[in-house]
Tab-separated table of C-alpha atoms in Angstrom:
chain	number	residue	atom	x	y	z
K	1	UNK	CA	77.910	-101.001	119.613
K	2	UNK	CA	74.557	-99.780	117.498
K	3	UNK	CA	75.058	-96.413	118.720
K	4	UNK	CA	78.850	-96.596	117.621
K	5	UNK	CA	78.454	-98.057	114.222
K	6	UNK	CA	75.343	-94.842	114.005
K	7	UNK	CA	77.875	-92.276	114.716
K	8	UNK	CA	80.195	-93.405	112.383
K	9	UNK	CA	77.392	-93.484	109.616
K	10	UNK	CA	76.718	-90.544	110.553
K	11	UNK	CA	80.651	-89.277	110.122
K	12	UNK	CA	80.903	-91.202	106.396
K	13	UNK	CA	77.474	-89.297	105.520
K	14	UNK	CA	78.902	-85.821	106.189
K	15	UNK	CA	82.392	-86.675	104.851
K	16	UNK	CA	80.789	-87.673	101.650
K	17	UNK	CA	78.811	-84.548	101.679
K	18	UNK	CA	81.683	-81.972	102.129
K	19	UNK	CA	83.906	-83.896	99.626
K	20	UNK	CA	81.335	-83.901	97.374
K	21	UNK	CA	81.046	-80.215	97.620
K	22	UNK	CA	84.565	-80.061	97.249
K	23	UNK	CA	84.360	-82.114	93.997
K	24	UNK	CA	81.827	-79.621	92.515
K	25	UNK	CA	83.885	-76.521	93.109
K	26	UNK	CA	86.928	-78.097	91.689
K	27	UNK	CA	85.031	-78.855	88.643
K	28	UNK	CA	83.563	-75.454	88.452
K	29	UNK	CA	87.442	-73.748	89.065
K	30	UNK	CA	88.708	-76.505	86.174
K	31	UNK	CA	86.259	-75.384	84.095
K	32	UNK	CA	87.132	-71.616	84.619
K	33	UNK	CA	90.643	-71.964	84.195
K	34	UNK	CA	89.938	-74.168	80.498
K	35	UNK	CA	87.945	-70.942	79.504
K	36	UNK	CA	90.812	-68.735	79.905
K	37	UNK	CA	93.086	-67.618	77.406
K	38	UNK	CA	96.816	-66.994	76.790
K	39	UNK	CA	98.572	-64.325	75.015
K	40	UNK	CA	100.892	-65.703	72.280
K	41	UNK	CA	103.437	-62.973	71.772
K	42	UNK	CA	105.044	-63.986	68.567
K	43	UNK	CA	105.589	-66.924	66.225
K	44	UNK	CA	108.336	-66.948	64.007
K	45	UNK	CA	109.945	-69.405	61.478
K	46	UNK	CA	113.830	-69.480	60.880
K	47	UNK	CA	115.262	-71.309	57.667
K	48	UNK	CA	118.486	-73.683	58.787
K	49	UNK	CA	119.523	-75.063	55.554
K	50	UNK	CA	118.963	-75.907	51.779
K	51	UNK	CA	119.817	-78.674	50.201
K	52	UNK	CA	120.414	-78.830	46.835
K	53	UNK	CA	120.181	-75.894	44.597
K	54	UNK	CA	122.496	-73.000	43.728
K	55	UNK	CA	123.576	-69.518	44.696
K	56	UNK	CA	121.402	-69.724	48.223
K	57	UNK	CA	120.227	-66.662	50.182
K	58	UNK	CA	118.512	-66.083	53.087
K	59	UNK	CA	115.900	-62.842	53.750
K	60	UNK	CA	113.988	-61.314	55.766
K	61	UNK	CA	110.950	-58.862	54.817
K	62	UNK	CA	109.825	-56.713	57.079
K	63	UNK	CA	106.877	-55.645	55.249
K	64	UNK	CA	108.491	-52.296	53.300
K	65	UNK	CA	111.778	-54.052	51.796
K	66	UNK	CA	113.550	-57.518	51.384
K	67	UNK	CA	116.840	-57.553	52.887
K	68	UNK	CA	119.221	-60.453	52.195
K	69	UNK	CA	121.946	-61.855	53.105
K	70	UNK	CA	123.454	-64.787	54.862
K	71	UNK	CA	121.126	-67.026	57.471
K	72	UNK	CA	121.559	-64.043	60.472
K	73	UNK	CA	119.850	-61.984	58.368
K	74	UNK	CA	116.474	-63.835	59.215
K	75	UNK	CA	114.514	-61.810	62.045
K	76	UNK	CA	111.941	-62.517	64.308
K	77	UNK	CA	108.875	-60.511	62.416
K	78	UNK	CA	108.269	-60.128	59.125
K	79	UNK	CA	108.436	-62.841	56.722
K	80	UNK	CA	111.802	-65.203	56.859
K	81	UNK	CA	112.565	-66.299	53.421
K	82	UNK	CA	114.870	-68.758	51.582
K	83	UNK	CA	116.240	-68.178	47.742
K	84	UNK	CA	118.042	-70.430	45.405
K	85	UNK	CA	119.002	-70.649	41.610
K	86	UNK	CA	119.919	-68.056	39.440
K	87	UNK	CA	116.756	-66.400	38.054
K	88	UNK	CA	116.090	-67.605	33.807
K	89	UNK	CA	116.078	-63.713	33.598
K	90	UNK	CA	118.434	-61.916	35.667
K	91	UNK	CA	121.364	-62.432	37.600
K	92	UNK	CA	121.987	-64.479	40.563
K	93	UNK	CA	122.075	-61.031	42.618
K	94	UNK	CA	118.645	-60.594	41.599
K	95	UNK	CA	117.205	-61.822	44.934
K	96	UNK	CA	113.438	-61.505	44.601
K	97	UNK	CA	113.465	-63.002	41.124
K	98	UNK	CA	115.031	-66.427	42.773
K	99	UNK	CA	113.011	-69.369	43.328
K	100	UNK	CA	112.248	-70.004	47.237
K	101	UNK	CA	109.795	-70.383	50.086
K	102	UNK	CA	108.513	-67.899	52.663
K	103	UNK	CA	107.548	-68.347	55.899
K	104	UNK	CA	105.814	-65.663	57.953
K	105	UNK	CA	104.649	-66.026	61.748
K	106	UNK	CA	102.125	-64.578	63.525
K	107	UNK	CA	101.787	-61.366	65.579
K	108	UNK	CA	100.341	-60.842	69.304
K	109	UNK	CA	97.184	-62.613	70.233
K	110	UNK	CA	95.135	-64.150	72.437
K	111	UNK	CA	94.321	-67.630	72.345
K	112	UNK	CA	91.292	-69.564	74.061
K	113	UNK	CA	92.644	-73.156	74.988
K	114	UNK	CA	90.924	-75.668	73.135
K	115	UNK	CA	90.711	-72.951	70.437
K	116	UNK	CA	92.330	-74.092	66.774
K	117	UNK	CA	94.447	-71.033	65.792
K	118	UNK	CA	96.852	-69.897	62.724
K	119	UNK	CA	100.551	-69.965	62.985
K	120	UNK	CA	101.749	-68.475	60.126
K	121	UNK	CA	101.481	-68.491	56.078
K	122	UNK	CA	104.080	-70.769	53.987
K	123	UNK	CA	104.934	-69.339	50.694
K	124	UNK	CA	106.541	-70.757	47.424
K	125	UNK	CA	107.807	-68.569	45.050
K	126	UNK	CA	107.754	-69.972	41.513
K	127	UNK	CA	109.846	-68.453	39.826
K	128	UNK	CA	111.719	-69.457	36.101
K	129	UNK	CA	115.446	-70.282	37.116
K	130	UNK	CA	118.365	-72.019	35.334
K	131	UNK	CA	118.345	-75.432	35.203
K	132	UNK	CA	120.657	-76.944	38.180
K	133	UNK	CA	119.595	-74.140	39.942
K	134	UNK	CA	116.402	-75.902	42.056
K	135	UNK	CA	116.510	-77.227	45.867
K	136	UNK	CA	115.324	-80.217	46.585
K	137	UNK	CA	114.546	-79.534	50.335
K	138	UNK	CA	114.733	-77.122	52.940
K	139	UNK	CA	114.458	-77.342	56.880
K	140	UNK	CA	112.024	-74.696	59.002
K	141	UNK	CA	113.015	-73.805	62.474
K	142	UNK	CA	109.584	-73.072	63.992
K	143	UNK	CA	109.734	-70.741	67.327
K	144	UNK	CA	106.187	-70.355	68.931
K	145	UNK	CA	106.958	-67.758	71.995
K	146	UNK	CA	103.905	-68.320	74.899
K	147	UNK	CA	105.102	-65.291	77.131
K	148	UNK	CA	105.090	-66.601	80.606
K	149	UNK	CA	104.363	-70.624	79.556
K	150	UNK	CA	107.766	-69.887	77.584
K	151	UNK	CA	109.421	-70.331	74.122
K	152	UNK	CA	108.377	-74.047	72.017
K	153	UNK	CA	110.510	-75.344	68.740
K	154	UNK	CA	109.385	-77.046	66.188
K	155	UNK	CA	111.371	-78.667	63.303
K	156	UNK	CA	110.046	-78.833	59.755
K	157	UNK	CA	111.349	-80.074	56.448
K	158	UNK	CA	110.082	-78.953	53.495
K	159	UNK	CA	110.579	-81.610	50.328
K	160	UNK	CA	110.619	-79.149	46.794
K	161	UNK	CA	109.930	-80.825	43.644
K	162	UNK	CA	110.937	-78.297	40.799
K	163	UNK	CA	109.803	-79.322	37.346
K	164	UNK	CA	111.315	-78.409	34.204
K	165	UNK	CA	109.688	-75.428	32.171
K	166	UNK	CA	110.302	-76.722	29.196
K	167	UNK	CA	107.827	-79.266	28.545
K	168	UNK	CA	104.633	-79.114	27.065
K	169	UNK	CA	101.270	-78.926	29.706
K	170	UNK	CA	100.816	-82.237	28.214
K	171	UNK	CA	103.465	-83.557	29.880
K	172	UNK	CA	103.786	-81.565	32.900
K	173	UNK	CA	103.552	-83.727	35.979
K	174	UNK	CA	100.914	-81.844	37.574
K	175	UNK	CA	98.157	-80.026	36.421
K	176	UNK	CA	99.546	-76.678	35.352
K	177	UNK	CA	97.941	-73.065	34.050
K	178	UNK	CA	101.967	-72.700	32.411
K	179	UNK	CA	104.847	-74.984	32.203
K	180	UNK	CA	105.362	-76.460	34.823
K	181	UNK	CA	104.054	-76.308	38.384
K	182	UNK	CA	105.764	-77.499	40.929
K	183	UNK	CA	105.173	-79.585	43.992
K	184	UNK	CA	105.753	-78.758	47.756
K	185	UNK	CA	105.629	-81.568	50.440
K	186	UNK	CA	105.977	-82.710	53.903
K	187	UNK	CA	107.001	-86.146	55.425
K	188	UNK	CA	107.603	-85.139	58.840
K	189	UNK	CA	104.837	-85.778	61.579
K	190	UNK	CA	102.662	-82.830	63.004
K	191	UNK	CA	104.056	-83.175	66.705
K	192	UNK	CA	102.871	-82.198	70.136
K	193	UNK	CA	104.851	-80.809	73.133
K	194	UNK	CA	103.544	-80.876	77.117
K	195	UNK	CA	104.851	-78.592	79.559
K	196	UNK	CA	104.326	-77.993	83.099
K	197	UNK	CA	104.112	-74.312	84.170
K	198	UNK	CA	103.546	-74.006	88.206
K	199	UNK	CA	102.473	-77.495	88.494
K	200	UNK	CA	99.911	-77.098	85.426
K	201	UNK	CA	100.191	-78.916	82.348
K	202	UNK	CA	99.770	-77.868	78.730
K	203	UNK	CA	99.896	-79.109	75.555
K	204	UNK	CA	100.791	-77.445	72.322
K	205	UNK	CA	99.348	-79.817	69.213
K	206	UNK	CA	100.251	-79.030	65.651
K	207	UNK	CA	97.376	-79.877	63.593
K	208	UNK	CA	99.287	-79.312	59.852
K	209	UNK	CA	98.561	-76.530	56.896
K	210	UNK	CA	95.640	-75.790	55.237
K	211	UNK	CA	93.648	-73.138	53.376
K	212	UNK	CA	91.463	-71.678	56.280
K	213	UNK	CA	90.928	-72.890	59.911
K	214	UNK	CA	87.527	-74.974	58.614
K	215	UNK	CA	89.322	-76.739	55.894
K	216	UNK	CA	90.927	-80.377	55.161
K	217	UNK	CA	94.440	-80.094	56.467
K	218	UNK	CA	96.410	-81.370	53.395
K	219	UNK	CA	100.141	-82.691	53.028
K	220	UNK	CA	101.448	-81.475	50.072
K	221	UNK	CA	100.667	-78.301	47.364
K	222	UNK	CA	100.845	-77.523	43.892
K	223	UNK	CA	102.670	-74.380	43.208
K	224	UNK	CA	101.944	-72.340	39.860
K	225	UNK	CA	104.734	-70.960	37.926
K	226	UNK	CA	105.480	-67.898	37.942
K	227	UNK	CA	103.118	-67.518	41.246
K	228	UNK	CA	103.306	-67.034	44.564
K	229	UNK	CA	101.089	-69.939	46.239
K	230	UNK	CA	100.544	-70.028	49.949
K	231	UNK	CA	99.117	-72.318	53.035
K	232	UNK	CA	98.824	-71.524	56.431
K	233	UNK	CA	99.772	-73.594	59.356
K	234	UNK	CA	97.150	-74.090	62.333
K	235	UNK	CA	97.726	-75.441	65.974
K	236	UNK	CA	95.469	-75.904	69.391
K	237	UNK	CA	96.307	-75.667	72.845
K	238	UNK	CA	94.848	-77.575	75.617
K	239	UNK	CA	95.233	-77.248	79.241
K	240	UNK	CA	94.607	-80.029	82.183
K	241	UNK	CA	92.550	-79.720	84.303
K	242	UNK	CA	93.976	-78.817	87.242
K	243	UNK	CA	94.282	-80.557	90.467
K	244	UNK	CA	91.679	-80.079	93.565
K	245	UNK	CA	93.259	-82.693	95.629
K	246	UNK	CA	90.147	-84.578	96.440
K	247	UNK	CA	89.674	-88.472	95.681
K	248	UNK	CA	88.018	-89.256	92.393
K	249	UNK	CA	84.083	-89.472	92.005
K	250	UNK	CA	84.023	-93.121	92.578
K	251	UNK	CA	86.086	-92.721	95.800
K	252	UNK	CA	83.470	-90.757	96.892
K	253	UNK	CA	80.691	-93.128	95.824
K	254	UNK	CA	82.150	-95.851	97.662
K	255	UNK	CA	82.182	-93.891	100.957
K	256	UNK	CA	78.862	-92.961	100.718
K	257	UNK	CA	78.137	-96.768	99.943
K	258	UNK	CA	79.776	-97.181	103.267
K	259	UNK	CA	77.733	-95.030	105.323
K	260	UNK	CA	74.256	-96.046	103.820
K	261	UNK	CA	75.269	-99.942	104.513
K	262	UNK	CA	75.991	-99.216	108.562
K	263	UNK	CA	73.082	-97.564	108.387
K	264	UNK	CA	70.892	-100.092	106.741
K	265	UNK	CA	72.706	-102.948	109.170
K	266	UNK	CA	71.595	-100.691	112.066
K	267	UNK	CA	67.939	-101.287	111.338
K	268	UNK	CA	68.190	-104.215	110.775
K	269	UNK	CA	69.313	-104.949	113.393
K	270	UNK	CA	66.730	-102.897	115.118
């Protein structure tokens, strides 16, 4: 019976040691694959509506010329853009003089996981229209393509608070270098997405906008008139760990517990 309850110490003992060499590599192959990176291809922002506000266009400049026209217009590079009002100096067919926001995407990169990284720039365009003219809101279709991990939506909505020009900075309701800046805000929650790609989960987390990638992400901005004020939009993505198919560390704990306690009850025994 001694002998029996030896060789079977002996078994737990060497099971414990191969799993436990198992364990290690799987941390040291989890910790490789966290390292890697993935190759965004594109990230691109489509406008899907306006509310409020008067003779509405939709752009899209592709860094040489605006062209506008009705929501198709909008492409997938380039900066996507949404106009409104009839400009204080112009005519409504004036396009670029219009009040509106801008949002432009980012190009092909590669991203470490774990690593926070820009998604594109929002723009406001302040610009002097006629009153009746302003938007109140606008939505933001927000396509992030990850190549072989796929294509992820987002849905933003913009709130616009357009001020009147006409008052004195005294009584502007935010601090202003003319009459009257406006105000640009978000309600919506920054959400996250998992996937599973070949049995390995990610996560796509969007942390919010914000001057640089160091700064204090912030929820709203004052825009200038007659300025173009900006913000860019930052996100991370993780990846799991993945898999190795062995029991967890205190699995392996307890079997070694196991062996040691035959063992022990051997010599005692002894």
């Amino acid at each position: 019976m001694l002998a029996s309850l030896d060789s079977l110490a002996m078994k737990f003992n060497s099971t414990f040691t191969k799993l436990s060499a198992i364990a290690v590599s799987g941390a040291i192959l989890s910790s490789a694959a966290i390292a890697e990176a993935v190759s965004i291809n594109r990230t691109t922002g489509f406008w899907t509506g306006v509310t409020g506000g008067e003779e509405i266009v939709y752009g899209n400049n592709d860094g040489s010329s605006t062209t506008f026209g009705p929501s198709t217009v909008q492409g997938t590079t380039g900066e996507n853009q949404a106009r409104w009002g009839t400009p204080f100096q112009g005519s409504a067919s004036d396009h670029d003089s219009k009040s509106g926001l801008g949002f432009e995407g980012v190009g092909a990169t590669d991203v470490d996981f774990g690593e926070v990284f820009q998604l594109g720039t929002l723009t406001h365009y302040n610009n002097p229209i006629h009153l009746g003219g302003a938007a109140s809101a606008a939505s933001l279709d927000l396509e992030l393509d990850l190549g072989d991990l796929g294509v992820k939506s987002f849905d933003f909505n913009f709130d616009i608070e357009e001020t009147p020009n006409s008052e004195s900075l005294e009584n502007c309701a935010y601090d202003s270098d003319v009459p009257c800046a406006d105000r640009i805000s978000w309600t919506s929650a920054f959400s996250s997405e998992s996937f599973t790609v070949e049995g390995q989960k990610y996560t796509v987390e969007l942390l919010g906008f914000s001057e640089t990638a160091g700064s204090s992400l912030i929820q709203e901005f004052i825009s200038q008139e007659n300025r173009s004020s900006a913000v860019n939009l930052f996100a991370r993505l993780t990846i799991a760990p993945p898999s190795t198919g062995v029991p967890e560390p205190a699995a392996l704990l307890g079997i070694g517990f196991v062996g040691s306690y035959l063992v022990a009850r051997r010599r005692r025994r002894g």
